[in-house]
Backbone atoms as SQL, in Angstrom:
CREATE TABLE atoms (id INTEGER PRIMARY KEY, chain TEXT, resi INTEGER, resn TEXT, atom TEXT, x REAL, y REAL, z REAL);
INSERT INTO atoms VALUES
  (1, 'A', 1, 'UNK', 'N', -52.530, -16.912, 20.588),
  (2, 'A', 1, 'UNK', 'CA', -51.703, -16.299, 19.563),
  (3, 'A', 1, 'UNK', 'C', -52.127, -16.877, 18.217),
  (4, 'A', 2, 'UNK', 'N', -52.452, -16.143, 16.986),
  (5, 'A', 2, 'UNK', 'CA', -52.845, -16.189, 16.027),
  (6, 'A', 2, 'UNK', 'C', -51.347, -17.336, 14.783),
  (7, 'A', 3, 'UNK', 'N', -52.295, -17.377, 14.055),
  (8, 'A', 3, 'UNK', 'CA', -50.848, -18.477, 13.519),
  (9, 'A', 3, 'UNK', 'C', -50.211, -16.602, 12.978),
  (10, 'A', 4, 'UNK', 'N', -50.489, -15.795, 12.344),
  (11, 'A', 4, 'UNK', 'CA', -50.212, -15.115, 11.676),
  (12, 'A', 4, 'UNK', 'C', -48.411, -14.525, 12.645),
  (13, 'A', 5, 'UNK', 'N', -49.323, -13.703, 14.095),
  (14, 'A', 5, 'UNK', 'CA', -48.112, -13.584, 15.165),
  (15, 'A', 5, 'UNK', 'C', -47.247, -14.739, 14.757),
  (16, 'A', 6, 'UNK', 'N', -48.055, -15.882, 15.079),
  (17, 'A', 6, 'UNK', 'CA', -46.764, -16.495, 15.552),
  (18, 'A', 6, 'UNK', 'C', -45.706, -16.655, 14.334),
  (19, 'A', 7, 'UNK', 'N', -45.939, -16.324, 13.023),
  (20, 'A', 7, 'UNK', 'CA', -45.087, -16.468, 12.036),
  (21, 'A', 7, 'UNK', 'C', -44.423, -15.340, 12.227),
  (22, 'A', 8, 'UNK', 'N', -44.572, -14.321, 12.101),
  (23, 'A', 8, 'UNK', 'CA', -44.089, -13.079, 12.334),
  (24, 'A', 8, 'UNK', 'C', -43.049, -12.695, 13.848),
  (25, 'A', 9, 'UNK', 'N', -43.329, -13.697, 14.809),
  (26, 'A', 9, 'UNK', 'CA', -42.609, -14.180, 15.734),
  (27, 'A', 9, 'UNK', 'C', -40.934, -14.789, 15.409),
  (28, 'A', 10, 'UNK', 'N', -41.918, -15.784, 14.826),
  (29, 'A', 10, 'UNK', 'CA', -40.681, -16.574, 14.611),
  (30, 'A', 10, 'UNK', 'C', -39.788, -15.897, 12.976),
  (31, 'A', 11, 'UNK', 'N', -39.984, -15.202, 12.413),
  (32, 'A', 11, 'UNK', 'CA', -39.068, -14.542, 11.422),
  (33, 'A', 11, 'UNK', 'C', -38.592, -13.543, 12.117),
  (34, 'A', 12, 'UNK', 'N', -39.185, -13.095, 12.971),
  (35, 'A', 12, 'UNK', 'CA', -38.238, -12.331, 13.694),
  (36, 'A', 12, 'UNK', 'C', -37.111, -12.550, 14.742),
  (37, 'A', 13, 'UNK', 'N', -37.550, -13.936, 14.970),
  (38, 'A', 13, 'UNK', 'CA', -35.967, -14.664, 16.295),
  (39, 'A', 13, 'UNK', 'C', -35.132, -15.333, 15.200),
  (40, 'A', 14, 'UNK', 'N', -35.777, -15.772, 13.897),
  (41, 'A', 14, 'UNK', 'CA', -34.581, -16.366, 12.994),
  (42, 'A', 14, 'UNK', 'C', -33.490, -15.180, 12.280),
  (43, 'A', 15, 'UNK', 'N', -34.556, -13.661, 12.039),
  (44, 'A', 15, 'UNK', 'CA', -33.602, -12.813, 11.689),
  (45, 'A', 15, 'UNK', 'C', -32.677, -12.367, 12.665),
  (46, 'A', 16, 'UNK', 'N', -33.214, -12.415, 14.055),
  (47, 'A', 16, 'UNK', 'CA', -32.508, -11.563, 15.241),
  (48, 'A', 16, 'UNK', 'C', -30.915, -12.785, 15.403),
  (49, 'A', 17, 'UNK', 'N', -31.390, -13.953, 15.107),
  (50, 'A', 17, 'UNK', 'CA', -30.177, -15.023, 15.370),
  (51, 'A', 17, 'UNK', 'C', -29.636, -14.772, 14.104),
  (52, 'A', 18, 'UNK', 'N', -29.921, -14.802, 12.632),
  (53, 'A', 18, 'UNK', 'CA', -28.715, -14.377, 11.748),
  (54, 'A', 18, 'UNK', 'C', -28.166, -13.357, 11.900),
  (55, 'A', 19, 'UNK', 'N', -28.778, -12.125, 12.499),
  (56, 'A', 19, 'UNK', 'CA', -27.856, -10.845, 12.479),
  (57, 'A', 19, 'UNK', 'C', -26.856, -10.731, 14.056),
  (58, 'A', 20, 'UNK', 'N', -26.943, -12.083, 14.700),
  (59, 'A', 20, 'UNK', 'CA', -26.102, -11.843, 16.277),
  (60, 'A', 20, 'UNK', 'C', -25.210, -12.742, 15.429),
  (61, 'A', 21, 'UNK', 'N', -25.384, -13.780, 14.349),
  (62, 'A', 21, 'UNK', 'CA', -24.132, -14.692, 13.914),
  (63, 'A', 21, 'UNK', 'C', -23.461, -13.705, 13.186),
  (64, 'A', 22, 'UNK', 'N', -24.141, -13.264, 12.468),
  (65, 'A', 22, 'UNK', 'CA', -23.183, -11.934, 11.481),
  (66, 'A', 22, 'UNK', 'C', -22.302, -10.727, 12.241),
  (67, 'A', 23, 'UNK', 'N', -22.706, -10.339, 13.309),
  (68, 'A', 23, 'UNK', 'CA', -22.093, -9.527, 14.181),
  (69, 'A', 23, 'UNK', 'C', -21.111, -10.000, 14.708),
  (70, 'A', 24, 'UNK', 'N', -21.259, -11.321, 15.334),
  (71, 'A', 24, 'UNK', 'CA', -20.182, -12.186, 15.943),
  (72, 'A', 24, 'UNK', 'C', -19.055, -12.015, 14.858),
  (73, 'A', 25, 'UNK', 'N', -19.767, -12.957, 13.640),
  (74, 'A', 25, 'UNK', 'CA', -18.351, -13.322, 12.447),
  (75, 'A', 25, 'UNK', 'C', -17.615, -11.581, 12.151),
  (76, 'A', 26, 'UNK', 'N', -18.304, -10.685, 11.763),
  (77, 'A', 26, 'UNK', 'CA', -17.792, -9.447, 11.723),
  (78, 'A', 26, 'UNK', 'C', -17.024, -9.151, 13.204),
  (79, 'A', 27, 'UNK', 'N', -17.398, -9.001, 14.080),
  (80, 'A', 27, 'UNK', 'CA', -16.337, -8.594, 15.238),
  (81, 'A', 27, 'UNK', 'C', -15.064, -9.431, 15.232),
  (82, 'A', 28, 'UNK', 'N', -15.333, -10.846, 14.800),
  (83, 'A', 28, 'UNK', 'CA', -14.277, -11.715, 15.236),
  (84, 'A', 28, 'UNK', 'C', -13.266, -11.173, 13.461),
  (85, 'A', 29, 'UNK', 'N', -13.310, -10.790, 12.605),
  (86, 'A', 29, 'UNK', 'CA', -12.683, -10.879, 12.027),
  (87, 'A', 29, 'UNK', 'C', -12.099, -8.828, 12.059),
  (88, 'A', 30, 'UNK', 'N', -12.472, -8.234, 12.931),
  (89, 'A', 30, 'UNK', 'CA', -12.011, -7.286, 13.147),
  (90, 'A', 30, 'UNK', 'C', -10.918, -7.528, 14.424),
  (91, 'A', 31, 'UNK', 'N', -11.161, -7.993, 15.673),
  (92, 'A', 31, 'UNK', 'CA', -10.451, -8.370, 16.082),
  (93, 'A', 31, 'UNK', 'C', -8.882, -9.022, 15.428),
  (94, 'A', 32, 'UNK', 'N', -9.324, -9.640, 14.877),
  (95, 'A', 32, 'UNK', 'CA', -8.084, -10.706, 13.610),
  (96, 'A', 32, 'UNK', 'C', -7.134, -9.338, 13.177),
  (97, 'A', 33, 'UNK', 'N', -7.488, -8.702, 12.667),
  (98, 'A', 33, 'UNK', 'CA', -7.214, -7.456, 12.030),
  (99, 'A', 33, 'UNK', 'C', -6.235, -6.859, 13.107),
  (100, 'A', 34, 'UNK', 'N', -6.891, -6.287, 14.178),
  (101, 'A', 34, 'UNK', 'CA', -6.376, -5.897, 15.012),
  (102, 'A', 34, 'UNK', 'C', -4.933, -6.186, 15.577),
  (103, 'A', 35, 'UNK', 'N', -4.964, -7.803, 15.571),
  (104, 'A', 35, 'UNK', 'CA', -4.125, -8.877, 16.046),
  (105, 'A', 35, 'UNK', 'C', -3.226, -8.881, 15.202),
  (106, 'A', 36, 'UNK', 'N', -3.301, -8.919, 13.855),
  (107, 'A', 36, 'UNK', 'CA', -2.321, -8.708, 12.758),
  (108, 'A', 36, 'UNK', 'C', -1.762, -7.921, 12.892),
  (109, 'A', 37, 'UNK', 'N', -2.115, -6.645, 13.239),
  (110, 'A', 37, 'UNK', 'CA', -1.122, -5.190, 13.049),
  (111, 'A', 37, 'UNK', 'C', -0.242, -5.342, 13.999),
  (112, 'A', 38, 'UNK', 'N', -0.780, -5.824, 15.431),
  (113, 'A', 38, 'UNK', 'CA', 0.491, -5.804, 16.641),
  (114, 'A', 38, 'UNK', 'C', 2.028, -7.299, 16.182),
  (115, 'A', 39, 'UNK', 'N', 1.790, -7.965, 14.709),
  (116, 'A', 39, 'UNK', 'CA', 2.662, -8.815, 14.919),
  (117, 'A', 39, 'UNK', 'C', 3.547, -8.159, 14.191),
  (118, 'A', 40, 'UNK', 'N', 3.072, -6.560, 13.247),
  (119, 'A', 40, 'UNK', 'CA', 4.055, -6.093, 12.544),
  (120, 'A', 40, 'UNK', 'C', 4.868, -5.727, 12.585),
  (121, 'A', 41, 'UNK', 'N', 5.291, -5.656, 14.290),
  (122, 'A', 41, 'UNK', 'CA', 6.667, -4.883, 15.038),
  (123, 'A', 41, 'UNK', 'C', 7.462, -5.894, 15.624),
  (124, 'A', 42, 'UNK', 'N', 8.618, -5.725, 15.752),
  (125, 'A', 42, 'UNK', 'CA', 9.892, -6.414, 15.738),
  (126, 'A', 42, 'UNK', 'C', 9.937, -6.876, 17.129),
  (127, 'A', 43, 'UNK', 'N', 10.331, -7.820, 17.474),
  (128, 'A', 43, 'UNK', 'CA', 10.109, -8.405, 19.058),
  (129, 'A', 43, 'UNK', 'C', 11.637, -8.605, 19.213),
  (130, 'A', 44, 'UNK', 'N', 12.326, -8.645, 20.116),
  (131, 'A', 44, 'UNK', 'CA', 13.749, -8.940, 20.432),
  (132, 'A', 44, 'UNK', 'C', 13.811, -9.766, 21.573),
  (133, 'A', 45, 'UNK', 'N', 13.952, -10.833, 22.013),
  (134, 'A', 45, 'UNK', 'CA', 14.270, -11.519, 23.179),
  (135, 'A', 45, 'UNK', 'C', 15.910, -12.080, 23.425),
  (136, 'A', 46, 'UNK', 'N', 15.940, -12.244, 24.775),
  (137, 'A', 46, 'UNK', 'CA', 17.772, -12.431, 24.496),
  (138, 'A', 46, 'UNK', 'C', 18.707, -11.645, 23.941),
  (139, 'A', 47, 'UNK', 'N', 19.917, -11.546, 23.853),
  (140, 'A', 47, 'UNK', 'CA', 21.181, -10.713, 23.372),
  (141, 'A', 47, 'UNK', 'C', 21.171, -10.812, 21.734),
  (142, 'A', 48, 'UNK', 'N', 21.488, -9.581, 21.041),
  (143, 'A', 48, 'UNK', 'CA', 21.614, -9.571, 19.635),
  (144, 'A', 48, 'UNK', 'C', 22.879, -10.099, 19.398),
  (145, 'A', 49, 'UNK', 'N', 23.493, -10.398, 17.807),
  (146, 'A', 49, 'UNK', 'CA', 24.348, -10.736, 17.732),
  (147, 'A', 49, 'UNK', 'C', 24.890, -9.572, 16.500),
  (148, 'A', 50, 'UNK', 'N', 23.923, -9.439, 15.896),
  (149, 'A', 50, 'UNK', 'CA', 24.490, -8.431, 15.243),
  (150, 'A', 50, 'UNK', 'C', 24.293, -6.837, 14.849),
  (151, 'A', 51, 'UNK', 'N', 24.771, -6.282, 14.675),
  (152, 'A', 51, 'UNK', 'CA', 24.832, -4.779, 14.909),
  (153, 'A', 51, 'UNK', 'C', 23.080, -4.186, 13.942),
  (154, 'A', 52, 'UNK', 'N', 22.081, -3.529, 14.115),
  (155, 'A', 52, 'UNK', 'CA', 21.316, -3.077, 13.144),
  (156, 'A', 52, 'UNK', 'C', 21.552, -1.352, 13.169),
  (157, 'A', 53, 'UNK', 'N', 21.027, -1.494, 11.645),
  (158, 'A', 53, 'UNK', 'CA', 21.481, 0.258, 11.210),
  (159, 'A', 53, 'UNK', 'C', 19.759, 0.753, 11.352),
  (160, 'A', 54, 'UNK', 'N', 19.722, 1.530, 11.568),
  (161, 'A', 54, 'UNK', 'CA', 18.336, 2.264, 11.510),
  (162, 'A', 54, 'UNK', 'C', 18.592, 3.009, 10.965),
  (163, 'A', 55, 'UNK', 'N', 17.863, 3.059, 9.340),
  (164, 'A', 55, 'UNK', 'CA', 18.471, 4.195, 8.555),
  (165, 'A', 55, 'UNK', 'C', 17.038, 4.929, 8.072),
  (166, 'A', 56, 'UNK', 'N', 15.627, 4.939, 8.422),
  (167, 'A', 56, 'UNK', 'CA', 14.961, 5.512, 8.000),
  (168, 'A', 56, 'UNK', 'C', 14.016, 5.638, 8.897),
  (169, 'A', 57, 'UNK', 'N', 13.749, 7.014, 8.944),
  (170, 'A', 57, 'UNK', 'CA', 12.416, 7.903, 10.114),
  (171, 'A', 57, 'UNK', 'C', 12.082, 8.562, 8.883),
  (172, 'A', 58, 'UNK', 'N', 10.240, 8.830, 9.904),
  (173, 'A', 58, 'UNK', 'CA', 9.294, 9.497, 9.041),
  (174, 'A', 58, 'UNK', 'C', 9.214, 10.624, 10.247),
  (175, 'A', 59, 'UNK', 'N', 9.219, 11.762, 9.114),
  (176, 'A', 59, 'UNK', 'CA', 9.130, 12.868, 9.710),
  (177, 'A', 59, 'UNK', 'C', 7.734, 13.612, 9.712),
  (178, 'A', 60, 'UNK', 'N', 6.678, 14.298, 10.576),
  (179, 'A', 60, 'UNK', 'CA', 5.859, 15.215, 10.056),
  (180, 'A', 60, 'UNK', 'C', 5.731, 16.777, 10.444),
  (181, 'A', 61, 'UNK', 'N', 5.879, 17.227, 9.187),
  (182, 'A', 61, 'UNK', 'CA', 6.258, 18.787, 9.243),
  (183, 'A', 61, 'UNK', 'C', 4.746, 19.573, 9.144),
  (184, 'A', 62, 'UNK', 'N', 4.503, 20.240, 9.456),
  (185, 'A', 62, 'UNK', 'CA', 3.179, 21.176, 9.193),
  (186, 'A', 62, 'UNK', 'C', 3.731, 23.101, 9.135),
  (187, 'A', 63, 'UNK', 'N', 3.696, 23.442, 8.259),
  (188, 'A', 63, 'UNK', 'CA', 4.240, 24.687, 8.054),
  (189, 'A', 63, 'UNK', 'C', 2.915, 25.532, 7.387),
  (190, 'A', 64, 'UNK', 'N', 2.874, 26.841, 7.945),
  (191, 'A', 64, 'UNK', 'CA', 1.784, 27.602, 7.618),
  (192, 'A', 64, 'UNK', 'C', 2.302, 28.845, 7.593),
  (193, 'A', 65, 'UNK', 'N', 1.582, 29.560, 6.637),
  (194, 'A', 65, 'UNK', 'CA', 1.986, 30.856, 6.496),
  (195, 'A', 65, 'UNK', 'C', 1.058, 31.674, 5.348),
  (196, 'A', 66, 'UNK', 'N', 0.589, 32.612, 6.127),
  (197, 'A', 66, 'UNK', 'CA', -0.027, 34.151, 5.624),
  (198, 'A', 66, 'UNK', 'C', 0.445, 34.766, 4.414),
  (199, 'A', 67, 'UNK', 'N', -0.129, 34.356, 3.476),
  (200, 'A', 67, 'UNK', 'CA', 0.352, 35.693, 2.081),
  (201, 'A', 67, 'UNK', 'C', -0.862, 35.861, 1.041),
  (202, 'A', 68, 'UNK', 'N', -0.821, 37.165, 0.683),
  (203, 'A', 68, 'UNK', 'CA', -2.157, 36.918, -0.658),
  (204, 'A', 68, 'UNK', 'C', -1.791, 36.089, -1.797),
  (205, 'A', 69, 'UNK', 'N', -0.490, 35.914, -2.055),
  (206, 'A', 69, 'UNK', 'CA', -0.344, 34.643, -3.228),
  (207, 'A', 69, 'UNK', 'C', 0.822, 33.403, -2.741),
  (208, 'A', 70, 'UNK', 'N', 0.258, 32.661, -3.339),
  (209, 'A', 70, 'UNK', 'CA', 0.903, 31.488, -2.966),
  (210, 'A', 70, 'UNK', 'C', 2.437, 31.935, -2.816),
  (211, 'A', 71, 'UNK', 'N', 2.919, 32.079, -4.343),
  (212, 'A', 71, 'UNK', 'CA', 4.270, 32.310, -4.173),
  (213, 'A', 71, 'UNK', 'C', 4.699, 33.103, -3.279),
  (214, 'A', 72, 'UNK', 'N', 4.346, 33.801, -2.894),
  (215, 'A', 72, 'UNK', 'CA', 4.634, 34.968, -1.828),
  (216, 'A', 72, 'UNK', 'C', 4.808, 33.951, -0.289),
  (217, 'A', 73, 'UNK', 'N', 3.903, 33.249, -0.362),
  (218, 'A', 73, 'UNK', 'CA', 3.237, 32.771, 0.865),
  (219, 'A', 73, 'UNK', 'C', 5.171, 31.362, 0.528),
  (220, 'A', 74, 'UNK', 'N', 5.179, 30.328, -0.424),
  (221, 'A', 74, 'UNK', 'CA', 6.137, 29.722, -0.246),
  (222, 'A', 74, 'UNK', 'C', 7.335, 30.498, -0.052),
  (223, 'A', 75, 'UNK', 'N', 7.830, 31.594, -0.507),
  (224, 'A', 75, 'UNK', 'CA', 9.447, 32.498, -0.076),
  (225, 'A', 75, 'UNK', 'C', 8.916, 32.479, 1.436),
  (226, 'A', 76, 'UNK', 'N', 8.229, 32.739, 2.080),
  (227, 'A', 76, 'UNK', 'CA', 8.243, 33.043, 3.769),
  (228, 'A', 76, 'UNK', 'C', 8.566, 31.756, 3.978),
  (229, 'A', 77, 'UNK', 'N', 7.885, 30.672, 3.830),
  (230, 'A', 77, 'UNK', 'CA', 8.326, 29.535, 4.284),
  (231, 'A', 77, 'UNK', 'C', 10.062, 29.117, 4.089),
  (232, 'A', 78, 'UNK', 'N', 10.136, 29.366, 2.815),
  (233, 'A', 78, 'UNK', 'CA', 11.540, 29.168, 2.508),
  (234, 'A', 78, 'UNK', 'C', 12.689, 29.476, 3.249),
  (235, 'A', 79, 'UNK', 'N', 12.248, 31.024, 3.505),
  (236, 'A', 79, 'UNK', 'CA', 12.918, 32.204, 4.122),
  (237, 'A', 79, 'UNK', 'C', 13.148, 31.677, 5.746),
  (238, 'A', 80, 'UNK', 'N', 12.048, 31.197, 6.663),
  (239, 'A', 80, 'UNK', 'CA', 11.889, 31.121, 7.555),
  (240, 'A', 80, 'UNK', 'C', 12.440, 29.219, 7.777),
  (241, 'A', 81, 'UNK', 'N', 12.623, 28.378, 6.972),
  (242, 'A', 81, 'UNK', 'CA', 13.572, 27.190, 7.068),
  (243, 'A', 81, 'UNK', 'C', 15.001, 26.861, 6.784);
């Protein structure tokens, strides 16, 4: 093996090992991410003591409707809610 290979060798196992450390650190901080979102929900263990109000839901509506002009097209909707 020529010195030339072998340089070209070895820049290529030092790049192949920075880009498996970079992949690692990137996965592991997606994971993290991941892990964060599941602590954003409310855990309950044992008996409550006090009463909670649930006072807000998200709703999603999708409404469609056929007209040559808009306005035309919002009275059907209107009409029809």
């Amino acid at each position: 093996m020529s010195d030339s290979q072998r340089e070209k060798s070895i820049t290529l196992i030092a790049a192949s090992a920075v880009l498996a450390v970079a992949l690692g650190l990137g996965l592991n901080q997606v994971g993290s991410g991941f892990a964060s979102r599941n602590s954003e929900g409310i855990t309950v263990t044992g008996s409550a003591r006090v009463d909670a109000k649930a006072d807000r839901a998200v709703w999603t509506l999708n409404a469609e409707q056929v007209a040559p002009t808009i306005s035309e097209s919002v009275k059907k909707v209107e009409a029809t809610t």
